[in-house]
CSV table of C-alpha atoms in Angstrom, one decimal:
chain,number,residue,atom,x,y,z
A,1,MET,CA,231.9,-34.2,25.2
A,2,ARG,CA,235.4,-32.7,24.6
A,3,SER,CA,235.3,-29.2,23.2
A,4,ASP,CA,237.2,-30.2,20.1
A,5,LEU,CA,234.8,-33.0,19.3
A,6,MET,CA,231.9,-30.6,19.9
A,7,ALA,CA,233.4,-28.1,17.5
A,8,LEU,CA,234.0,-30.7,14.9
A,9,THR,CA,230.4,-31.8,15.2
A,10,ALA,CA,229.1,-28.3,14.8
A,11,LEU,CA,231.4,-27.6,11.8
A,12,ALA,CA,230.3,-30.9,10.1
A,13,SER,CA,226.7,-30.0,10.5
A,14,LEU,CA,227.1,-26.8,8.4
A,15,GLY,CA,225.5,-26.9,4.9
A,16,GLY,CA,228.1,-27.7,2.2
A,17,MET,CA,230.8,-28.6,4.7
A,18,GLY,CA,232.1,-31.8,3.1
A,19,PRO,CA,235.1,-33.8,4.3
A,20,LYS,CA,237.7,-31.9,2.2
A,21,ARG,CA,236.5,-28.4,3.3
A,22,LEU,CA,236.3,-29.6,6.9
A,23,ALA,CA,239.8,-31.0,6.8
A,24,ALA,CA,241.1,-27.7,5.3
A,25,ALA,CA,239.3,-25.7,8.0
A,26,VAL,CA,240.7,-27.8,10.8
A,27,ALA,CA,244.2,-27.7,9.3
A,28,ARG,CA,244.1,-23.9,9.0
A,29,HIS,CA,242.3,-22.8,12.1
A,30,GLY,CA,241.9,-25.9,14.4
A,31,PRO,CA,238.4,-27.2,15.3
A,32,ALA,CA,237.7,-24.7,18.1
A,33,GLY,CA,239.3,-21.8,16.3
A,34,ALA,CA,237.3,-22.5,13.1
A,35,LEU,CA,234.0,-22.5,15.0
A,36,GLU,CA,234.9,-19.4,17.0
A,37,ARG,CA,235.9,-17.6,13.9
A,38,LEU,CA,232.5,-18.3,12.3
A,39,ARG,CA,230.6,-17.4,15.5
A,40,SER,CA,232.4,-14.1,15.6
A,41,GLY,CA,231.2,-13.2,12.1
A,42,ARG,CA,234.3,-14.0,10.1
A,43,ARG,CA,234.6,-16.4,7.2
A,44,LEU,CA,236.8,-19.4,7.2
A,45,ASP,CA,240.0,-19.3,5.1
A,46,VAL,CA,238.7,-22.2,3.0
A,47,GLU,CA,238.0,-22.4,-0.7
A,48,ALA,CA,234.2,-22.4,-1.0
A,49,PRO,CA,231.6,-20.3,-3.0
A,50,ALA,CA,230.8,-17.0,-1.4
A,51,THR,CA,227.2,-18.0,-0.7
A,52,VAL,CA,228.3,-21.1,1.1
A,53,ALA,CA,231.0,-19.3,3.2
A,54,THR,CA,228.5,-16.6,4.2
A,55,GLY,CA,226.0,-19.3,5.1
A,56,TRP,CA,228.4,-20.9,7.4
A,57,VAL,CA,228.7,-17.7,9.5
A,58,ALA,CA,224.9,-17.5,9.9
A,59,GLU,CA,224.5,-21.2,10.6
A,60,ALA,CA,227.3,-21.3,13.2
A,61,SER,CA,226.0,-18.3,15.0
A,62,ALA,CA,222.6,-19.9,15.3
A,63,LEU,CA,223.9,-23.3,16.6
A,64,ASP,CA,223.0,-24.2,20.2
A,65,LEU,CA,226.0,-26.5,21.2
A,66,GLU,CA,224.2,-27.7,24.3
A,67,VAL,CA,221.2,-28.9,22.3
A,68,LEU,CA,223.6,-30.5,19.8
A,69,ALA,CA,225.4,-32.4,22.6
A,70,ALA,CA,222.2,-33.5,24.2
A,71,ASP,CA,220.9,-34.8,20.9
A,72,LEU,CA,224.0,-36.9,20.4
A,73,ALA,CA,223.8,-38.3,23.9
A,74,ALA,CA,220.1,-39.2,23.5
A,75,SER,CA,220.7,-41.0,20.3
A,76,GLY,CA,223.7,-42.9,21.5
A,77,ILE,CA,225.9,-41.5,18.7
A,78,VAL,CA,229.7,-41.4,19.5
A,79,VAL,CA,232.0,-38.8,17.9
A,80,SER,CA,235.7,-39.5,17.3
A,81,SER,CA,238.6,-37.8,15.6
A,82,PRO,CA,242.2,-38.9,14.7
A,83,GLY,CA,244.2,-39.6,17.9
A,84,ASP,CA,241.2,-41.0,19.7
A,85,PRO,CA,241.7,-44.7,20.7
A,86,ASP,CA,238.3,-45.6,19.2
A,87,HIS,CA,239.0,-43.9,15.9
A,88,PRO,CA,239.8,-46.4,13.1
A,89,ARG,CA,243.6,-46.4,12.9
A,90,ARG,CA,243.8,-46.6,9.1
A,91,LEU,CA,241.5,-43.6,8.7
A,92,ALA,CA,243.6,-41.5,11.0
A,93,ASP,CA,246.6,-42.0,8.7
A,94,ASP,CA,244.7,-42.1,5.4
A,95,ILE,CA,245.8,-40.1,2.3
A,96,ASP,CA,242.4,-38.3,2.4
A,97,PRO,CA,242.0,-36.9,5.9
A,98,VAL,CA,239.0,-38.0,8.0
A,99,PRO,CA,238.7,-35.2,10.6
A,100,VAL,CA,235.6,-36.6,12.3
A,101,LEU,CA,233.5,-39.7,12.4
A,102,PHE,CA,230.1,-40.4,13.9
A,103,ARG,CA,229.4,-43.9,15.2
A,104,ARG,CA,226.6,-46.2,16.3
A,105,GLY,CA,227.6,-49.5,17.9
A,106,ARG,CA,230.9,-50.7,19.3
A,107,PRO,CA,234.3,-49.2,18.7
A,108,VAL,CA,236.2,-50.6,15.6
A,109,GLU,CA,238.7,-53.3,16.5
A,110,ASN,CA,241.8,-52.1,14.8
A,111,ASP,CA,243.7,-55.3,15.1
A,112,LEU,CA,241.3,-57.5,13.2
A,113,LEU,CA,241.7,-58.3,9.5
A,114,THR,CA,239.1,-56.5,7.3
A,115,VAL,CA,237.6,-57.3,3.9
A,116,GLY,CA,235.4,-54.9,2.0
A,117,ILE,CA,232.7,-56.7,-0.1
A,118,VAL,CA,231.2,-54.4,-2.7
A,119,GLY,CA,229.1,-54.7,-5.8
A,120,THR,CA,226.2,-53.4,-7.8
A,121,ARG,CA,222.8,-52.7,-6.4
A,122,ARG,CA,221.2,-54.3,-9.4
A,123,CYS,CA,222.7,-57.7,-8.7
A,124,THR,CA,221.4,-61.1,-9.7
A,125,SER,CA,220.0,-63.5,-7.1
A,126,LEU,CA,223.1,-65.6,-7.6
A,127,GLY,CA,225.4,-62.6,-6.9
A,128,ARG,CA,223.4,-61.9,-3.7
A,129,GLU,CA,223.8,-65.5,-2.5
A,130,VAL,CA,227.6,-65.4,-3.2
A,131,ALA,CA,227.9,-62.1,-1.3
A,132,ARG,CA,226.0,-63.5,1.6
A,133,GLU,CA,228.1,-66.7,1.7
A,134,LEU,CA,231.3,-64.6,1.6
A,135,GLY,CA,230.1,-62.4,4.4
A,136,PHE,CA,229.2,-65.4,6.5
A,137,GLY,CA,232.4,-67.3,5.9
A,138,LEU,CA,234.7,-64.4,6.5
A,139,ALA,CA,232.9,-63.2,9.7
A,140,ALA,CA,232.9,-66.8,11.0
A,141,ALA,CA,236.7,-66.9,10.4
A,142,GLY,CA,237.2,-63.8,12.5
A,143,VAL,CA,237.4,-61.3,9.6
A,144,VAL,CA,235.6,-58.0,9.8
A,145,VAL,CA,233.2,-57.6,6.8
A,146,VAL,CA,232.9,-53.9,5.7
A,147,SER,CA,230.5,-52.6,3.2
A,148,GLY,CA,228.0,-49.8,2.6
A,149,LEU,CA,224.6,-51.2,3.7
A,150,ALA,CA,223.3,-50.4,0.3
A,151,LEU,CA,220.8,-52.6,-1.7
A,152,GLY,CA,222.2,-55.6,-3.6
A,153,ILE,CA,225.7,-56.9,-2.9
A,154,ASP,CA,226.5,-54.6,0.1
A,155,GLY,CA,223.4,-55.5,2.1
A,156,ALA,CA,223.7,-59.2,1.3
A,157,ALA,CA,227.3,-59.3,2.5
A,158,HIS,CA,226.2,-57.8,5.8
A,159,VAL,CA,223.3,-60.2,6.1
A,160,GLY,CA,225.8,-63.0,6.0
A,161,ALA,CA,228.2,-61.4,8.4
A,162,VAL,CA,225.5,-60.8,11.0
A,163,ALA,CA,224.2,-64.3,10.7
A,164,ALA,CA,227.7,-65.8,11.3
A,165,ALA,CA,227.8,-64.1,14.8
A,166,GLY,CA,231.6,-63.9,14.4
A,167,ALA,CA,233.7,-60.8,13.8
A,168,PRO,CA,231.8,-57.6,14.2
A,169,PRO,CA,230.5,-56.2,10.9
A,170,LEU,CA,231.5,-52.6,9.9
A,171,ALA,CA,229.4,-50.3,7.7
A,172,PHE,CA,230.1,-46.9,6.3
A,173,VAL,CA,227.0,-45.1,5.2
A,174,GLY,CA,226.3,-42.1,2.9
A,175,GLY,CA,224.2,-40.1,5.3
A,176,GLY,CA,223.8,-39.7,9.1
A,177,VAL,CA,224.1,-42.9,11.1
A,178,ASP,CA,220.6,-42.2,12.3
A,179,VAL,CA,219.1,-41.9,8.9
A,180,VAL,CA,218.3,-45.4,7.5
A,181,TYR,CA,218.8,-45.6,3.8
A,182,PRO,CA,217.4,-47.4,2.0
A,183,ALA,CA,214.3,-47.6,4.2
A,184,ARG,CA,213.8,-51.3,3.6
A,185,HIS,CA,217.2,-52.0,5.3
A,186,GLY,CA,215.9,-50.8,8.7
A,187,ASP,CA,216.2,-54.2,10.4
A,188,LEU,CA,219.6,-54.8,8.9
A,189,TRP,CA,220.9,-51.4,10.1
A,190,GLU,CA,219.8,-52.3,13.7
A,191,SER,CA,221.4,-55.8,13.4
A,192,VAL,CA,224.7,-54.3,12.2
A,193,ALA,CA,224.6,-51.6,14.9
A,194,ARG,CA,224.0,-54.3,17.6
A,195,ALA,CA,226.6,-56.7,16.3
A,196,GLY,CA,229.2,-54.2,15.1
A,197,THR,CA,229.5,-50.7,14.0
A,198,ILE,CA,227.9,-48.1,11.6
A,199,MET,CA,230.0,-45.1,10.8
A,200,ALA,CA,229.7,-41.9,8.8
A,201,GLU,CA,231.4,-38.6,8.1
A,202,ALA,CA,228.0,-37.0,7.7
A,203,PRO,CA,226.6,-35.5,10.9
A,204,PRO,CA,223.5,-37.0,12.5
A,205,GLY,CA,220.3,-36.2,10.6
A,206,ALA,CA,222.1,-35.7,7.3
A,207,ALA,CA,220.1,-37.0,4.4
A,208,PRO,CA,222.1,-39.3,1.9
A,209,ALA,CA,223.3,-37.0,-0.9
A,210,ARG,CA,224.7,-38.2,-4.2
A,211,TRP,CA,228.1,-36.6,-3.5
A,212,ARG,CA,228.5,-38.4,-0.2
A,213,PHE,CA,228.6,-41.9,-1.6
A,214,PRO,CA,232.0,-41.6,-3.5
A,215,ALA,CA,233.4,-40.1,-0.3
A,216,ARG,CA,232.0,-43.0,1.6
A,217,ASN,CA,233.5,-45.5,-0.8
A,218,ARG,CA,237.0,-44.3,0.0
A,219,LEU,CA,236.5,-45.1,3.7
A,220,ILE,CA,235.6,-48.7,2.8
A,221,ALA,CA,238.8,-49.0,0.7
A,222,ALA,CA,240.9,-47.3,3.4
A,223,VAL,CA,240.0,-49.7,6.2
A,224,ALA,CA,240.1,-52.9,4.2
A,225,ASP,CA,243.0,-55.3,3.8
A,226,ILE,CA,241.3,-56.6,0.6
A,227,ILE,CA,238.4,-55.5,-1.5
A,228,VAL,CA,236.3,-58.2,-3.1
A,229,VAL,CA,234.0,-57.2,-5.9
A,230,VAL,CA,231.1,-59.7,-6.3
A,231,GLU,CA,229.2,-58.3,-9.2
A,232,SER,CA,229.7,-54.9,-10.9
A,233,ARG,CA,229.0,-53.2,-14.1
A,234,ARG,CA,231.9,-51.5,-15.9
A,235,ALA,CA,231.3,-48.2,-14.1
A,236,GLY,CA,229.6,-47.4,-10.8
A,237,GLY,CA,230.2,-47.1,-7.1
A,238,SER,CA,232.0,-50.4,-6.7
A,239,MET,CA,234.5,-49.5,-9.4
A,240,LEU,CA,235.1,-46.2,-7.5
A,241,THR,CA,235.9,-48.3,-4.5
A,242,VAL,CA,238.3,-50.3,-6.6
A,243,ASP,CA,240.0,-47.1,-7.7
A,244,GLU,CA,240.3,-45.9,-4.1
A,245,ALA,CA,241.7,-49.3,-3.1
A,246,ILE,CA,244.4,-49.1,-5.8
A,247,ARG,CA,245.3,-45.6,-4.7
A,248,ARG,CA,246.0,-47.1,-1.3
A,249,ASP,CA,247.8,-50.2,-2.6
A,250,ARG,CA,245.1,-52.6,-1.3
A,251,GLN,CA,244.6,-55.9,-3.0
A,252,VAL,CA,241.5,-56.2,-5.2
A,253,MET,CA,239.8,-59.6,-5.9
A,254,ALA,CA,236.8,-60.4,-8.0
A,255,VAL,CA,234.2,-63.1,-8.3
A,256,PRO,CA,234.0,-64.5,-11.9
A,257,GLY,CA,230.6,-64.2,-13.7
A,258,SER,CA,229.0,-65.4,-16.8
A,259,VAL,CA,229.9,-63.5,-20.0
A,260,ARG,CA,226.2,-63.1,-20.6
A,261,ASN,CA,225.6,-61.5,-17.2
A,262,PRO,CA,225.6,-57.7,-17.5
A,263,ALA,CA,226.1,-57.4,-13.8
A,264,ALA,CA,229.5,-59.2,-14.2
A,265,VAL,CA,231.0,-57.1,-16.9
A,266,GLY,CA,233.1,-55.1,-14.4
A,267,THR,CA,234.2,-58.1,-12.3
A,268,ASN,CA,235.3,-60.0,-15.4
A,269,ALA,CA,237.2,-56.9,-16.6
A,270,LEU,CA,239.0,-56.8,-13.3
A,271,LEU,CA,240.0,-60.5,-13.7
A,272,ALA,CA,241.2,-59.7,-17.2
A,273,ASP,CA,243.3,-56.9,-15.7
A,274,GLY,CA,245.0,-59.4,-13.4
A,275,CYS,CA,242.9,-59.3,-10.2
A,276,ALA,CA,242.8,-62.6,-8.3
A,277,PRO,CA,239.6,-64.6,-8.7
A,278,VAL,CA,237.3,-65.5,-5.8
A,279,THR,CA,235.6,-68.8,-6.2
A,280,SER,CA,235.0,-69.4,-2.5
A,281,VAL,CA,235.7,-67.8,0.9
A,282,ASP,CA,238.9,-69.9,1.1
A,283,ASP,CA,240.4,-67.8,-1.7
A,284,VAL,CA,240.0,-64.7,0.3
A,285,LEU,CA,241.2,-66.3,3.6
A,286,LEU,CA,244.4,-67.6,1.8
A,287,ALA,CA,245.0,-64.1,0.4
A,288,LEU,CA,244.8,-62.8,4.0
A,289,GLY,CA,247.3,-65.4,5.1
A,290,LEU,CA,244.8,-67.4,7.0
A,291,ARG,CA,244.0,-71.1,6.8
A,292,ALA,CA,241.2,-72.1,4.5
A,293,LEU,CA,238.0,-73.2,6.0
A,294,SER,CA,237.5,-76.3,3.9
A,295,GLY,CA,240.8,-77.9,4.9
A,296,PRO,CA,242.4,-80.7,2.9
A,297,ALA,CA,240.7,-82.4,0.0
A,298,GLN,CA,238.0,-84.8,1.0
A,299,VAL,CA,236.6,-87.9,-0.7
A,300,VAL,CA,234.1,-86.8,-3.3
A,301,GLU,CA,230.6,-87.7,-2.3
A,302,PRO,CA,228.2,-89.2,-4.9
A,303,THR,CA,226.5,-86.5,-7.0
A,304,VAL,CA,223.0,-85.3,-6.4
A,305,GLU,CA,222.0,-86.8,-9.8
A,306,ALA,CA,222.8,-90.3,-8.5
A,307,ASP,CA,220.0,-90.1,-6.0
A,308,LEU,CA,217.4,-88.7,-8.4
A,309,PRO,CA,215.0,-90.7,-10.6
A,310,GLU,CA,214.6,-89.9,-14.2
A,311,PRO,CA,213.8,-87.4,-15.7
A,312,LEU,CA,214.8,-85.4,-12.6
A,313,ALA,CA,218.4,-86.5,-12.8
A,314,SER,CA,219.0,-85.5,-16.4
A,315,VAL,CA,217.2,-82.2,-16.0
A,316,TYR,CA,219.2,-81.4,-12.9
A,317,ALA,CA,222.4,-82.3,-14.7
A,318,ALA,CA,221.5,-79.9,-17.5
A,319,VAL,CA,221.1,-77.0,-15.1
A,320,ASP,CA,224.2,-74.9,-14.4
A,321,ASP,CA,225.0,-72.7,-11.4
A,322,GLY,CA,224.3,-69.8,-13.6
A,323,ALA,CA,220.9,-69.0,-15.2
A,324,THR,CA,220.0,-71.8,-17.7
A,325,SER,CA,217.0,-71.3,-20.0
A,326,LEU,CA,214.2,-73.8,-20.2
A,327,ASP,CA,214.9,-74.2,-23.9
A,328,ALA,CA,218.5,-75.1,-23.2
A,329,VAL,CA,217.5,-77.8,-20.7
A,330,VAL,CA,215.0,-79.2,-23.3
A,331,VAL,CA,217.8,-79.4,-25.9
A,332,ALA,CA,220.3,-80.9,-23.5
A,333,THR,CA,218.0,-83.6,-22.2
A,334,GLY,CA,215.8,-84.4,-25.2
A,335,HIS,CA,212.8,-84.5,-23.0
A,336,PRO,CA,209.5,-82.8,-24.0
A,337,PRO,CA,209.1,-79.2,-22.7
A,338,LEU,CA,206.1,-80.0,-20.5
A,339,GLU,CA,208.1,-82.9,-18.9
A,340,VAL,CA,211.1,-80.6,-18.3
A,341,LEU,CA,208.8,-78.0,-16.8
A,342,ALA,CA,207.3,-80.5,-14.4
A,343,ALA,CA,210.7,-81.8,-13.5
A,344,VAL,CA,212.0,-78.2,-12.8
A,345,GLY,CA,208.9,-77.7,-10.5
A,346,GLU,CA,209.7,-80.9,-8.6
A,347,LEU,CA,213.4,-80.0,-8.3
A,348,ALA,CA,212.5,-76.6,-7.0
A,349,GLY,CA,210.2,-78.2,-4.5
A,350,ARG,CA,213.1,-80.2,-3.2
A,351,GLY,CA,215.2,-77.1,-2.9
A,352,LEU,CA,217.7,-78.2,-5.6
A,353,VAL,CA,217.0,-75.5,-8.2
A,354,VAL,CA,215.4,-72.1,-8.4
A,355,ASP,CA,213.7,-70.3,-11.2
A,356,ASP,CA,214.1,-66.5,-10.5
A,357,GLY,CA,212.8,-65.2,-13.8
A,358,THR,CA,216.2,-64.9,-15.5
A,359,GLY,CA,216.5,-68.7,-15.9
A,360,ILE,CA,216.9,-71.9,-13.9
A,361,ARG,CA,219.9,-72.5,-11.7
A,362,ARG,CA,221.1,-74.8,-9.0
A,363,THR,CA,220.8,-73.5,-5.4
C-alpha cells in the first residue's frame, strides 16, 4: 500500500479523529507529515480537546503499520483518497472534504447515473414495498442505487437493487465496512458487497457511532444525481440527507403518502414545498433524462374485480392501496363483518390483499 494511504488509514483509526479533523490535519501537515508528527511526540495543529490531542500522540506511537496493512489485505478492504482513479469523483470534489474511504467490493463507476433512496427505519410495509420496487426498477434501468443499508427504506431499496442484477448498488455505512450493522442485514451486506460496493469513512473495525450517521448521509447526497425520499417523519436522518442534497444543488423527489400515515409526514411536507412527486420508477427515470420503462400508454386490461365472484369483488374494490380498516370495508360494501372477514381471508390467500396489522391493503 502507498505510504500516504497507509498514513491516512492510521490517522483515521485514532480515537475521535472524525472526517473534519482528519481533513484539517491532512490540509495542514499532509498525511505522512501528520502521522510522523504524532509518532515523534508532537500534537497536531488541529482544533480538538486537549485529552483527544494527547491521546492521538499515544495511539499513533503504539500503531504497528505493518500489522495494519496486513489486516486490510486479509479482509479485502481497499483504501482510496482523492486523486485515485477508484475514488468516487464527486466525493473528491465535494464541499465537505473526504480525505479517505474504505471499500469492500468493486470500484465505483463514476460515469453511471446515481439515485439515493432514503427514508425512515420505522416504515410501513407499503413503504418498504415501494422502496424495493424503486430499487429494482432503477437498477434494471442501469442506475446505481445508493443508500445506507439501514433498517426500513434503505435496506428495502438495496434488496430491490440486488435482485435486479443491473447497475451495481452502492452503500455508505456508519461504521467500518467490516462491521455489519444492523446485525440482521448480514446477508444483505454480503449481497451488496458481491454485486456492488460498500464504503465508509470510518476505519475497519469501527463500531457505528451516533455522530457518524449524519456524516454518512452527506456522502449519499454528494454522490447522487437525485435523492428520493420514500417515507420520512418530519425530522430524522432522511431529512438530514435532504438538507445535504439541497446544499449541493441536487434534486429531491418524494413519494406521496396518506395524510393519516405518520411515516409520510416528512415526504408530504417535501411535496408541499415543491419537490417533484414519485408515483413510479418512471418519474425518476424521466427526471434523470432517461426513457420511462413502461413505454407508451397501453390498452387498459379488465380490472381484477371483473374476474372475482361476489362478495370478493366488492370487498376488493373497497380496499385501497393504503391501509383500509375492516370497519371501512364493511361500511363501503354493506356486507356483514364476518362475511367481509372471510372474503379478506380468501383475497389474501389469492395474493390480492394483505392484512399487516395496520389495515387491509392491495398487494
